[in-house]
Amino acid sequence: MSVPANVPILTSEAMRAAEAACAASGVSLSELMDRAGAAIADIAWRMAAGSPILILCGPGNNGGDGYVAARLLAERGAEVRVAALADPATELARAARALWTGAVEPLDRDLAPAALIVDALFGVGLSRPLPYELIENLQSLAGRRVLAVDVPSGVASDGVRDWSPPLPADVTVALGALKPAHVLLPTAPHCGQVLLARIGIDAGGTMRTLPSVSSTKPDVAAHKFSRGMVLVRAGPMPGAAGLASAAALRAGAGYVVLSGSDHAPFSAIIAEDGAGYADRLGDARIGAVIVGPGYPVSDALDDDVMAALDAGKPLVLDAAAIAAALPRLHQLDGAVPAILTPHEGEFARAFPGLSGSKIDRALAAAAFAQAVVVYKGADTIIAAPDGRVVAAWPGSPWLATAGTGDVLAGACGAMLARGGDAFDAAVAAVGWHIARAARIGPGLVADDLVADDLVRECND
Ligand SMILES: NC(=O)C1=CN([C@@H]2O[C@H](COP(=O)(O)OP(=O)(O)OC[C@H]3O[C@@H](n4cnc5c(N)ncnc54)[C@H](OP(=O)(O)O)[C@@H]3O)[C@@H](O)[C@H]2O)[C@@H](O)CC1
Ligand SMILES: [K+]
């Protein structure tokens, strides 16, 4: 499973607007369909490697793409068959089918499979679950390689509904832009390897996949404070704050203070008595404060969160600190740069009653809090109050273990303490976290993410 780095993601509504803009600039929808069909034919040709191909065509333009691909594959000498669910219902699909000179078989229970199945039944126009009979017929074709056109049929492309496709894809060719379903659970794993065929659409937009991680070398004139100073406030479980402080150092902070714990994991971390917290918040050199790791709901947490908010420092709020800060953050209306890092349960507690896809909910939460939200999970979404979104699918499954969230909070603190945009800092931290996890893989425990042998390996 993979998606290309740093490419646009569009909802079906935004996709239609992009198509319309394309048409207005002189590129017809028919031309776009030809380009889509050509991209699919190229990939199908490579996947089939000479074996027979069966293309399943639906009634809309997704089916139209399938007919174009069938024609181009046949022209290249591929052994290709077409089966249709229904007659074409759009002008473009009718025109594409008219140019297909081969037979069109019915898509029923007697349909013989082929080594490669191209699924061009439904794309962004799917408006309801698939009929039961079709699901059964498709399931009888399972077990072959499947190439999905735009999205695996049966998937709701905007990621609002969790419909699963009866024919999960090995490869999905996203047309023009990726769609939310390619990067959100539960649909993303059904898309296999997602490739983007740009087909000349200017997909601009504010949603993208995670960019590749670039290592940022300190400035030649750097000193420890210019690289960013981070204050981590420990709660009753100081191990979590210790992990966050170690991660902040590893992620590039030049100076890290751990307040309220004498369990500093590295000698380079300044462990301080908790009584000095208020004074430290007044330290002008501090570039980011982290509150929340290992700190359950309590009056003390509320006090520490309020003190940090009142100090006006850029903040990373994790776990119970998120709900504790929310009313005040909302009032502050973005005056304090903040990154919130909730997992599913924390998100539901802090932002009850939101609806829509995970992207919609992350955006609504960011707008309410006027803060950057890193809505964690295997399909982490980073959302900014101004509407920017980065989707981090697929993360690393090895991160599903205790303490990795504390490490992410620490990395967010390091990136935020450098100064600059909180959204960019959160994106860099998520990329750093996933890249390190990918290096470790099986057996990962959170401490490994901050271990020195990994530093040596990463520097090899
Ligand atoms: N982006 C681009 O620039 C380009 C996009 N292109 C392609 O166009 C695709 C979108 O095409 P599209 O809008 O025609 O929708 P599509 O997915 O084919 O399905 C709509 C049809 O399905 C029907 N239908 C819906 N649900 C159903 C159900 N459960 N069970 C049964 N029927 C159901 C629906 O009928 P209705 O709901 O009206 O009854 C309608 O007839 C897009 O994904 C991409 O592949 C390229 O060609 C060119 C460039
Ligand atoms: K499809």
Short mmCIF file of N, CA and C in Angstrom, two decimals, residues 218-219 222-232 245 247-257 268 283-290 314 410-420:
data_model
loop_
_atom_site.label_atom_id
_atom_site.label_comp_id
_atom_site.label_asym_id
_atom_site.label_seq_id
_atom_site.Cartn_x
_atom_site.Cartn_y
_atom_site.Cartn_z
N PRO A 218 21.16 22.17 10.56
CA PRO A 218 21.17 23.47 11.25
C PRO A 218 21.97 24.48 10.43
N ASP A 219 21.61 25.73 10.59
CA ASP A 219 22.34 26.82 9.96
C ASP A 219 23.80 26.77 10.41
N ALA A 222 24.40 28.27 13.68
CA ALA A 222 23.43 27.90 14.73
C ALA A 222 24.07 27.82 16.11
N HIS A 223 23.30 28.13 17.12
CA HIS A 223 23.70 27.79 18.49
C HIS A 223 22.49 27.13 19.14
N LYS A 224 22.68 26.63 20.35
CA LYS A 224 21.63 25.75 20.90
C LYS A 224 20.28 26.46 21.03
N PHE A 225 20.28 27.75 21.34
CA PHE A 225 18.99 28.42 21.51
C PHE A 225 18.36 28.78 20.16
N SER A 226 19.22 29.05 19.16
CA SER A 226 18.64 29.40 17.85
C SER A 226 17.97 28.18 17.22
N ARG A 227 18.37 26.98 17.61
CA ARG A 227 17.74 25.77 17.03
C ARG A 227 16.37 25.50 17.67
N GLY A 228 16.07 26.21 18.73
CA GLY A 228 14.76 26.05 19.35
C GLY A 228 14.87 25.47 20.74
N MET A 229 14.20 26.14 21.69
CA MET A 229 14.21 25.67 23.07
C MET A 229 12.80 25.20 23.43
N VAL A 230 12.72 24.02 24.00
CA VAL A 230 11.42 23.39 24.28
C VAL A 230 11.28 23.16 25.78
N LEU A 231 10.10 23.50 26.30
CA LEU A 231 9.77 23.22 27.69
C LEU A 231 8.72 22.12 27.72
N VAL A 232 9.02 21.02 28.38
CA VAL A 232 8.06 19.91 28.48
C VAL A 232 7.58 19.85 29.93
N SER A 245 10.45 14.73 25.81
CA SER A 245 11.63 15.60 25.87
C SER A 245 12.78 15.01 25.05
N ALA A 247 12.44 13.09 22.47
CA ALA A 247 12.07 13.23 21.06
C ALA A 247 12.31 14.66 20.59
N ALA A 248 12.03 15.62 21.46
CA ALA A 248 12.25 17.02 21.07
C ALA A 248 13.73 17.24 20.74
N LEU A 249 14.62 16.67 21.56
CA LEU A 249 16.06 16.80 21.29
C LEU A 249 16.43 16.10 19.98
N ARG A 250 15.96 14.85 19.84
CA ARG A 250 16.31 14.09 18.63
C ARG A 250 15.77 14.75 17.37
N ALA A 251 14.63 15.41 17.50
CA ALA A 251 14.02 16.03 16.31
C ALA A 251 14.63 17.40 16.03
N GLY A 252 15.63 17.79 16.80
CA GLY A 252 16.40 18.96 16.41
C GLY A 252 16.35 20.15 17.34
N ALA A 253 15.59 20.07 18.45
CA ALA A 253 15.61 21.20 19.38
C ALA A 253 17.03 21.33 19.95
N GLY A 254 17.45 22.55 20.21
CA GLY A 254 18.81 22.74 20.70
C GLY A 254 18.90 22.67 22.22
N TYR A 255 17.76 22.81 22.89
CA TYR A 255 17.79 22.89 24.36
C TYR A 255 16.42 22.45 24.85
N VAL A 256 16.40 21.50 25.78
CA VAL A 256 15.11 20.98 26.26
C VAL A 256 15.09 20.99 27.78
N VAL A 257 14.01 21.56 28.32
CA VAL A 257 13.82 21.58 29.77
C VAL A 257 12.64 20.68 30.11
N ALA A 268 21.63 15.57 28.67
CA ALA A 268 21.54 16.89 28.02
C ALA A 268 20.22 17.59 28.32
N ASP A 283 10.48 32.59 30.38
CA ASP A 283 11.80 32.60 29.75
C ASP A 283 11.63 32.93 28.25
N ALA A 284 12.17 34.06 27.86
CA ALA A 284 11.95 34.54 26.49
C ALA A 284 12.53 33.61 25.44
N ARG A 285 13.48 32.74 25.83
CA ARG A 285 14.12 31.88 24.83
C ARG A 285 13.24 30.67 24.46
N ILE A 286 12.23 30.39 25.28
CA ILE A 286 11.42 29.18 25.01
C ILE A 286 10.58 29.37 23.75
N GLY A 287 10.74 28.42 22.82
CA GLY A 287 10.03 28.54 21.54
C GLY A 287 8.79 27.68 21.48
N ALA A 288 8.68 26.69 22.38
CA ALA A 288 7.47 25.85 22.39
C ALA A 288 7.34 25.17 23.74
N VAL A 289 6.08 25.01 24.17
CA VAL A 289 5.78 24.33 25.43
C VAL A 289 4.91 23.11 25.11
N ILE A 290 5.26 22.00 25.72
CA ILE A 290 4.48 20.77 25.50
C ILE A 290 3.79 20.41 26.81
N PRO A 314 4.12 29.40 21.83
CA PRO A 314 3.61 28.34 20.95
C PRO A 314 3.47 27.04 21.74
N GLY A 410 6.71 15.41 21.23
CA GLY A 410 8.05 15.98 21.36
C GLY A 410 8.57 16.50 20.03
N ALA A 411 8.35 15.72 18.98
CA ALA A 411 8.82 16.16 17.65
C ALA A 411 8.08 17.42 17.21
N CYS A 412 6.77 17.48 17.49
CA CYS A 412 6.00 18.70 17.16
C CYS A 412 6.60 19.89 17.90
N GLY A 413 6.96 19.68 19.17
CA GLY A 413 7.55 20.77 19.96
C GLY A 413 8.85 21.26 19.34
N ALA A 414 9.70 20.31 18.91
CA ALA A 414 10.98 20.70 18.31
C ALA A 414 10.76 21.52 17.04
N MET A 415 9.85 21.05 16.20
CA MET A 415 9.61 21.74 14.92
C MET A 415 8.99 23.12 15.16
N LEU A 416 8.09 23.19 16.15
CA LEU A 416 7.41 24.45 16.44
C LEU A 416 8.38 25.47 17.05
N ALA A 417 9.31 24.98 17.86
CA ALA A 417 10.25 25.88 18.55
C ALA A 417 11.21 26.57 17.59
N ARG A 418 11.31 26.04 16.38
CA ARG A 418 12.19 26.70 15.38
C ARG A 418 11.62 28.03 14.94
N GLY A 419 10.34 28.24 15.24
CA GLY A 419 9.65 29.42 14.69
C GLY A 419 9.00 29.00 13.39
N GLY A 420 8.22 29.86 12.82
CA GLY A 420 7.58 29.49 11.55
C GLY A 420 6.18 28.96 11.77
#
